[in-house]
């Protein structure tokens, strides 16, 4: 078999068949996944609508207590009044306001009717009527209700949607005497609203079926395919979908109303944009085939070209030419061969120039060591000279700020270890504040309240200075009135608490909430960045968490115009031995 036939055969096996197979598989999976997702979401919507309906029904049922425990209404039904005038007066004064209140308080209530058992009780048309006005079958069902128990029944009206009403018996003389029946009728459109909610604006067919009636006798289901109808009859509450005919069925039983809600959706109507997706999928597969075909041709032709390039470069290599071959980041055998070849050229070039390079590196290293030794000592000596000159000239303010600056530099540059003791960190903060005190004058005041027994705690270097700097720059300096900073150190058996409080400018609520989210790990730290920086708080928080572990944390409170309080809670149990190490340093 020639190379052309082999490449053609490989093209069909490697590219054409897999792409077509993947396209068909992906389409079926996409269709099934969309139907499953829609059916699950529809079931959740049905459950939520059912819960909302249950709450509405429960709210209506709860109104029974307003009537049963109203002594005026019970006395009215118990025939406690002697004349029609007394009945009318009691109704207008005490009973009708309750009915109006209940009716206006719930938009789902259509009407409120009380059926009286005693014929001598005064009749109010359409409000307090004789028991004979109630359907006989309905009277029998209501009579079976126990005291304190109500029920929902269909009102015998000829309407498009079933009219429902809640019935519950009313009693007098401590529930020993049956005096009437309370009926709260719903609006005619309550179930219509429920149906509109679950039908997705009419895209799905909704069937409100009696839960106790055999499904095989329901005319509403006769138009469905036999397999779908059979599954609806036999399935419990839930959902299923049929990929062959594209139907999605969701079912749920409303126990209070003895209704079973069945929602039938057609996938073609729900996913009306699937046709466009099919077109997109077909175009994508065609484009993928073209792309893979081009890649296949490029790979086949690139093998020979890369080998020839490598051979030409090898002919040019000589004693004075170790230039490597430029190539991509290919990971195949030719790419590995080119990479190894370049490594060999680099090694040869290194061996030729080893002596010269080693000498240059040695001299540079010696220079850097000498420079590292000279720079800090030269800086300390210069600052000490300035301080001595200031004292000689009796310029105490310059001497003090020079001393503080020198101590800051010594603390920053003279330690090789990353940790220290808390007392040294506090001393460094004092020097830092002395420098700003000189700059801000009476606008800055500071005070330290430190438990000396807690200052031996081992701690990372520079965990307090960024926090104090934040208070000075963002709290005290912007405020025209200035302010004060208080550093408090306390301890208990488990932790050391460090509080840095200022009464400066504070910060906005949005900025404070964003900082808290970043410190808690629920937001990106880049959101802290401002024109003056912004990572100091985050860096201190992460360093103390890594160093102390446990429930170590940084907490911040602030109010705009009132100041800021930053609190560090340090778990000292983990670093008890570290304090000894620092002391022995």
XYZ file of C-alpha atoms in Angstrom:
585
model
C 0.000 0.000 0.000
C 1.443 3.355 -1.048
C 1.986 6.278 1.295
C -0.964 8.207 -0.209
C -3.365 5.326 0.449
C -1.984 4.904 3.965
C -2.497 8.597 4.722
C -6.027 8.500 3.241
C -6.914 5.399 5.249
C -5.429 6.969 8.380
C -7.429 10.140 7.753
C -10.736 8.244 7.781
C -9.785 6.133 10.816
C -8.158 8.884 12.874
C -10.227 11.963 11.953
C -13.412 11.433 9.941
C -15.024 8.551 11.847
C -14.173 9.882 15.357
C -15.447 13.379 14.551
C -18.775 12.149 13.133
C -19.218 9.703 16.030
C -18.420 12.385 18.590
C -20.839 14.827 16.943
C -23.739 12.370 17.094
C -22.894 11.362 20.664
C -22.559 14.983 21.758
C -25.901 15.899 20.179
C -27.712 13.052 21.972
C -26.041 13.899 25.276
C -26.865 17.584 24.856
C -30.496 16.873 24.087
C -30.830 14.442 27.014
C -29.022 16.801 29.375
C -31.254 19.735 28.429
C -34.404 17.681 28.930
C -33.176 16.385 32.301
C -32.210 19.871 33.429
C -35.522 21.337 32.310
C -37.509 18.516 33.949
C -35.632 18.972 37.229
C -36.114 22.732 37.158
C -39.793 22.299 36.286
C -40.223 19.947 39.259
C -38.605 22.509 41.549
C -40.921 25.191 40.170
C -43.901 22.889 40.724
C -42.775 22.188 44.286
C -42.303 25.898 45.001
C -45.700 26.755 43.507
C -47.241 23.965 45.601
C -45.567 25.313 48.762
C -46.843 28.809 47.941
C -50.351 27.409 47.386
C -50.160 25.520 50.681
C -49.150 28.721 52.479
C -52.033 30.627 50.894
C -54.468 27.907 51.940
C -53.003 27.839 55.459
C -53.389 31.611 55.760
C -57.041 31.290 54.824
C -57.574 28.445 57.325
C -55.977 30.517 60.105
C -58.818 33.049 59.871
C -61.154 30.530 61.512
C -59.918 31.530 64.977
C -61.022 35.141 64.427
C -64.601 33.941 64.054
C -64.764 30.988 66.467
C -63.281 32.930 69.389
C -65.321 36.083 68.746
C -67.883 36.105 71.580
C -70.153 38.505 69.721
C -70.400 36.226 66.679
C -70.832 33.064 68.791
C -73.517 34.791 70.818
C -75.198 35.891 67.588
C -75.305 32.299 66.266
C -76.355 30.984 69.713
C -79.491 33.198 69.631
C -78.457 35.276 72.647
C -80.235 38.418 71.422
C -83.937 39.200 71.879
C -84.800 41.448 69.000
C -83.902 42.048 65.393
C -82.589 45.459 66.347
C -80.062 43.879 68.715
C -79.061 41.383 66.010
C -78.636 44.124 63.420
C -76.723 46.354 65.787
C -74.370 43.514 66.834
C -73.795 42.488 63.216
C -73.007 45.996 62.021
C -70.826 46.859 65.023
C -68.939 43.640 65.746
C -69.330 41.032 63.000
C -69.213 42.841 59.680
C -65.903 44.618 60.527
C -64.265 41.218 61.120
C -65.524 39.919 57.779
C -64.301 43.051 56.022
C -60.924 42.821 57.750
C -60.405 39.181 56.743
C -61.678 39.792 53.211
C -59.442 42.842 52.628
C -56.426 41.181 54.239
C -56.235 38.344 51.728
C -56.747 38.953 48.014
C -57.428 35.234 47.432
C -60.668 35.318 49.432
C -63.748 35.767 47.283
C -66.507 35.697 49.887
C -67.186 34.798 53.558
C -70.490 33.132 54.474
C -71.715 31.833 57.841
C -74.417 29.154 57.802
C -76.605 29.264 60.970
C -78.223 26.185 62.478
C -80.853 28.015 64.539
C -83.631 29.333 62.288
C -84.541 31.974 64.899
C -81.205 33.708 64.421
C -81.486 36.880 62.362
C -80.581 36.324 58.687
C -78.193 38.688 56.882
C -78.546 38.150 53.113
C -75.419 36.579 51.544
C -73.536 36.754 54.845
C -75.386 34.880 57.599
C -77.797 32.466 55.950
C -79.733 29.318 56.943
C -77.999 25.950 56.864
C -80.554 24.819 54.277
C -78.781 26.990 51.681
C -75.834 24.587 51.874
C -75.771 21.590 49.514
C -77.005 18.402 51.237
C -74.026 16.276 50.242
C -71.701 19.013 51.401
C -73.536 19.183 54.747
C -72.909 15.476 55.243
C -69.186 15.827 54.539
C -68.880 18.856 56.842
C -70.724 17.062 59.626
C -67.980 14.401 59.620
C -65.339 16.981 60.507
C -64.074 16.787 64.045
C -64.026 19.894 66.308
C -61.064 22.034 65.382
C -60.815 20.383 61.959
C -61.662 22.025 58.642
C -61.822 20.895 55.055
C -61.632 22.156 51.497
C -64.559 21.305 49.233
C -65.690 22.272 45.766
C -68.429 24.874 45.651
C -71.185 23.634 43.297
C -70.997 26.461 40.727
C -70.760 26.150 36.983
C -67.417 27.763 36.240
C -64.438 27.072 34.006
C -62.235 26.570 37.038
C -63.347 24.736 40.155
C -64.437 27.141 42.870
C -63.069 26.055 46.242
C -64.133 26.972 49.758
C -62.893 26.178 53.245
C -65.537 24.907 55.683
C -65.288 24.467 59.452
C -67.938 23.988 62.110
C -68.544 26.693 64.712
C -69.440 25.921 68.326
C -70.748 27.586 71.471
C -70.588 26.716 75.165
C -66.986 25.508 75.013
C -67.433 23.435 71.823
C -70.427 21.528 73.188
C -73.059 23.089 70.961
C -72.886 23.224 67.148
C -74.183 26.649 66.113
C -73.123 26.998 62.448
C -70.575 26.564 59.686
C -67.931 29.060 58.513
C -67.355 29.076 54.749
C -64.468 31.006 53.175
C -64.714 30.917 49.392
C -61.665 31.484 47.191
C -61.447 33.706 44.165
C -62.389 31.900 40.975
C -58.912 32.474 39.560
C -56.692 31.144 42.359
C -56.133 27.766 40.720
C -55.900 29.571 37.385
C -52.973 31.575 38.795
C -51.389 28.370 40.072
C -51.810 26.784 36.646
C -50.354 29.850 34.918
C -47.303 29.693 37.177
C -46.469 26.053 36.456
C -47.383 26.216 32.748
C -44.499 28.594 31.930
C -46.791 31.169 30.337
C -48.823 28.576 28.461
C -45.892 26.636 26.976
C -46.887 23.509 28.918
C -50.231 21.737 29.308
C -51.456 21.551 32.920
C -53.959 18.929 34.133
C -55.622 19.357 37.535
C -56.859 15.807 38.139
C -58.776 14.474 41.152
C -56.261 12.480 43.175
C -58.754 9.753 44.146
C -60.332 9.225 40.724
C -58.935 6.351 38.632
C -56.683 7.802 35.951
C -57.878 5.444 33.274
C -61.304 7.097 33.416
C -60.034 10.658 32.931
C -60.913 12.115 29.541
C -58.067 14.639 29.771
C -55.477 11.896 29.323
C -57.066 10.120 26.394
C -55.274 12.250 23.784
C -51.809 11.355 25.072
C -49.624 8.573 23.588
C -50.269 5.227 25.247
C -46.785 4.888 26.764
C -46.885 8.399 28.255
C -50.403 7.911 29.558
C -49.401 4.590 31.123
C -46.392 6.121 32.869
C -48.503 9.000 34.227
C -51.021 6.501 35.621
C -48.391 4.306 37.287
C -45.766 6.843 38.387
C -45.622 8.620 41.735
C -44.935 12.299 42.270
C -41.861 13.347 40.291
C -40.836 13.757 36.669
C -39.763 11.780 33.635
C -39.063 12.521 29.988
C -39.292 10.554 26.783
C -36.559 11.302 24.264
C -38.342 9.558 21.377
C -41.428 11.768 21.339
C -39.819 14.704 23.185
C -42.305 14.906 26.064
C -41.495 16.004 29.637
C -43.980 15.130 32.392
C -43.970 16.501 35.967
C -46.473 15.389 38.632
C -47.283 16.536 42.160
C -50.185 15.844 44.539
C -51.889 18.680 46.433
C -53.147 16.785 49.490
C -55.310 19.559 50.903
C -57.374 19.783 47.721
C -57.202 16.092 46.729
C -55.761 17.177 43.399
C -52.901 15.804 41.364
C -51.147 18.376 39.171
C -49.678 16.941 35.961
C -47.651 19.238 33.683
C -46.869 17.975 30.183
C -44.276 19.892 28.142
C -43.239 19.383 24.541
C -39.487 19.601 24.061
C -39.992 21.173 20.625
C -41.872 24.071 22.234
C -39.676 24.393 25.303
C -36.418 24.218 23.377
C -37.586 26.185 20.359
C -34.003 27.295 19.763
C -32.746 23.712 19.378
C -33.062 23.989 15.594
C -30.523 26.782 15.546
C -28.288 24.724 17.822
C -28.507 21.801 15.401
C -27.359 24.095 12.601
C -24.541 25.424 14.776
C -23.545 21.868 15.682
C -23.483 20.782 11.999
C -21.405 23.829 11.032
C -19.076 23.196 13.968
C -18.556 19.562 12.931
C -17.834 20.615 9.327
C -15.412 23.276 10.542
C -13.786 20.785 12.893
C -13.326 18.330 10.029
C -11.648 21.001 7.903
C -9.443 22.088 10.784
C -8.365 18.552 11.671
C -7.742 17.765 8.002
C -5.456 20.788 7.748
C -3.676 19.798 10.952
C -3.243 16.225 9.689
C -1.697 17.464 6.440
C 0.554 19.888 8.312
C 1.813 17.183 10.674
C 2.567 14.784 7.812
C 4.506 17.379 5.847
C 6.317 18.912 8.813
C 8.231 15.755 9.788
C 10.548 15.775 6.747
C 11.005 19.543 6.850
C 12.154 19.537 10.487
C 14.645 16.702 9.930
C 16.246 18.521 6.975
C 16.510 21.730 9.004
C 18.313 19.847 11.784
C 20.778 18.228 9.273
C 21.653 21.600 7.671
C 22.362 23.123 11.066
C 24.639 20.239 12.094
C 26.855 20.870 9.035
C 27.504 24.470 10.172
C 28.665 23.624 13.696
C 32.384 24.260 14.300
C 34.947 25.249 16.945
C 33.928 28.887 16.766
C 30.194 28.336 16.133
C 28.023 26.846 18.868
C 24.848 28.720 17.985
C 21.814 26.600 18.951
C 19.027 25.659 16.561
C 15.900 27.768 16.982
C 12.800 25.566 17.319
C 9.362 25.479 18.912
C 8.288 23.695 22.066
C 7.508 20.414 20.279
C 7.209 17.392 22.575
C 7.512 14.613 19.996
C 10.617 12.537 19.136
C 11.998 15.137 16.688
C 11.430 17.878 19.220
C 13.259 15.822 21.880
C 16.112 15.148 19.454
C 16.450 18.878 18.673
C 16.300 19.730 22.372
C 19.064 17.209 23.191
C 21.159 18.525 20.310
C 20.860 22.097 21.601
C 21.756 20.957 25.123
C 24.891 19.328 23.735
C 25.881 22.574 21.961
C 25.293 24.561 25.145
C 27.411 22.130 27.159
C 30.248 22.356 24.648
C 30.100 26.146 24.764
C 30.174 26.058 28.575
C 33.224 23.764 28.637
C 35.144 26.057 26.278
C 34.467 29.140 28.416
C 34.494 27.599 31.926
C 37.722 29.120 33.171
C 36.937 32.663 32.049
C 33.377 32.590 33.365
C 34.429 31.095 36.722
C 36.920 33.896 37.267
C 34.363 36.580 36.460
C 31.804 35.024 38.801
C 34.356 34.775 41.617
C 35.275 38.452 41.342
C 31.645 39.524 41.173
C 30.748 37.431 44.240
C 33.619 38.910 46.232
C 32.529 42.407 45.263
C 28.926 41.789 46.304
C 29.995 40.360 49.688
C 32.154 43.408 50.366
C 29.363 45.736 49.216
C 26.811 43.991 51.484
C 29.135 44.453 54.455
C 29.940 48.073 53.754
C 26.471 49.483 52.977
C 24.658 48.818 56.317
C 27.632 49.799 58.498
C 28.238 52.915 56.447
C 24.564 53.849 56.856
C 24.631 53.243 60.651
C 27.845 55.214 61.099
C 26.520 58.100 58.998
C 23.273 58.286 60.986
C 25.183 58.094 64.288
C 27.452 60.929 63.114
C 24.411 63.060 62.236
C 22.886 62.345 65.663
C 26.090 63.298 67.489
C 26.370 66.542 65.498
C 22.742 67.376 66.318
C 23.349 66.805 70.045
C 26.500 68.869 69.848
C 24.497 71.699 68.287
C 21.753 71.118 70.887
C 19.227 70.233 68.219
C 17.448 67.559 70.221
C 14.641 67.094 67.705
C 17.040 66.201 64.860
C 18.995 63.926 67.221
C 15.886 62.037 68.254
C 14.538 61.537 64.757
C 17.994 60.453 63.546
C 18.234 57.963 66.412
C 14.767 56.574 65.652
C 15.527 56.310 61.941
C 18.815 54.544 62.692
C 17.027 52.041 64.917
C 14.473 51.414 62.166
C 17.241 50.745 59.643
C 19.118 48.483 62.066
C 15.946 46.498 62.760
C 15.248 46.187 59.012
C 18.757 45.311 57.775
C 20.688 43.674 60.605
C 18.715 40.488 61.254
C 19.064 37.297 59.313
C 16.125 35.513 60.962
C 12.561 36.168 59.876
C 11.178 36.044 63.435
C 11.791 38.087 66.568
C 10.195 38.774 69.903
C 7.083 40.865 70.380
C 8.963 43.387 72.550
C 11.369 44.140 69.672
C 8.475 44.540 67.247
C 6.792 47.001 69.668
C 10.067 48.896 70.115
C 10.363 49.211 66.327
C 6.811 50.594 66.154
C 7.718 53.175 68.813
C 10.658 54.387 66.711
C 8.399 54.543 63.659
C 5.802 56.652 65.513
C 8.500 58.962 66.908
C 9.514 59.832 63.345
C 5.907 60.619 62.368
C 5.437 62.516 65.639
C 8.244 64.825 64.564
C 6.578 65.340 61.180
C 2.970 65.785 62.375
C 3.700 67.478 65.699
C 0.641 67.916 67.956
C -1.618 66.362 65.304
C -0.335 62.913 66.322
C -0.456 61.351 69.788
C 0.161 57.725 70.676
C -0.012 55.564 73.767
C 1.095 51.986 74.548
C -0.736 49.735 77.026
C 1.391 46.595 77.051
C 1.299 43.502 79.271
C 5.044 42.948 79.711
C 4.546 39.224 80.331
C 3.208 38.872 76.778
C 6.127 40.607 75.054
C 8.357 37.528 75.102
C 6.128 35.851 72.509
C 7.902 34.867 69.301
C 6.448 36.623 66.258
C 7.218 37.278 62.577
C 9.040 40.516 61.890
C 7.040 43.520 60.622
C 3.527 42.432 61.633
C 2.753 45.622 63.607
C 4.511 48.338 61.594
C 2.244 47.937 58.483
C -0.837 48.204 60.713
C 0.450 51.314 62.522
C 1.484 52.800 59.177
C -2.075 52.207 57.921
C -3.446 54.125 60.924
C -1.022 57.046 60.427
C -1.321 57.415 56.640
C -5.017 56.601 56.153
C -6.391 57.561 59.561
C -4.503 60.421 61.247
C -2.780 62.244 58.361
C -5.949 62.923 56.262
C -7.817 64.336 59.282
C -7.209 68.043 59.745
C -7.750 67.687 63.481
C -5.120 64.936 63.744
C -5.731 62.117 66.191
C -4.262 59.516 68.496
C -3.144 55.906 68.180
C -3.364 53.388 71.014
C -1.498 50.067 70.962
C -2.756 47.544 73.517
C -1.246 44.113 74.218
C -3.124 41.621 76.423
C -2.968 37.872 76.936
C -4.833 34.963 78.406
C -4.092 31.257 78.649
C -4.553 30.603 74.928
C -3.832 33.764 72.960
C -2.235 37.199 72.862
C -4.505 40.017 71.701
C -2.952 43.101 70.051
C -5.214 46.077 69.355
C -4.229 49.122 67.275
C -6.930 51.795 67.536
C -7.047 55.296 66.057
C -9.682 58.031 66.055
C -8.810 59.267 62.578
C -10.717 59.468 59.301
C -11.992 55.870 59.310
C -13.199 54.244 56.124
C -16.375 53.818 54.098
C -18.643 50.829 54.789
C -18.136 49.459 51.241
C -14.332 49.534 51.604
C -14.521 47.897 55.061
C -16.792 45.099 53.821
C -14.508 44.448 50.831
C -11.440 44.211 53.124
C -13.255 41.741 55.384
C -14.202 39.564 52.405
C -10.579 39.494 51.185
C -9.237 38.632 54.672
C -11.805 35.819 54.919
C -10.725 34.426 51.538
C -14.073 35.126 49.844
C -12.787 37.823 47.453
C -9.759 38.416 45.237
C -6.908 40.202 47.041
C -6.336 42.415 43.967
C -9.471 44.337 44.989
C -7.462 45.799 47.917
C -5.119 47.655 45.540
C -5.376 51.464 45.707
C -3.172 54.347 44.614
C -1.369 54.133 48.005
C -0.965 50.350 47.954
C -3.369 47.999 49.653
C -1.830 44.592 50.367
C -0.439 45.391 53.856
C -3.459 44.133 55.811
C -3.722 40.992 53.680
C -0.002 40.187 53.998
C -0.025 40.591 57.795
C -3.158 38.421 58.066
C -1.675 35.617 55.963
C 1.711 35.720 57.750
C 0.271 35.434 61.267
C -2.113 32.659 60.187
C 0.791 30.664 58.731
C 3.047 31.358 61.750
C 0.637 30.798 64.651
C -2.035 28.533 63.114
C -5.124 27.653 65.130
C -7.758 30.376 65.345
C -5.248 33.182 64.692
C -6.917 35.979 62.729
C -6.977 39.706 61.956
C -10.219 41.573 62.629
C -10.988 45.150 61.589
C -13.710 47.586 62.671
C -14.111 51.099 61.285
C -16.616 53.904 60.852
C -16.147 56.878 58.555
C -15.169 59.966 60.566
C -14.795 57.969 63.822
C -11.646 55.902 63.405
C -10.425 52.343 62.896
C -9.670 49.439 65.263
C -7.464 46.562 64.042
C -7.163 43.526 66.319
C -4.738 40.596 66.025
C -5.649 37.367 67.840
C -2.433 35.301 68.086
C -2.539 31.629 69.141
C 0.447 31.454 71.471
C 0.229 27.707 72.222
C 1.895 26.755 68.953
C 4.966 28.996 69.401
C 5.839 28.577 73.088
C 9.088 26.853 72.155
C 9.849 29.517 69.531
C 10.191 32.142 72.252
C 13.019 30.150 73.803
C 14.736 29.907 70.420
C 14.506 33.688 69.943
C 15.880 34.274 73.469
C 18.885 32.055 72.775
C 19.537 33.784 69.415
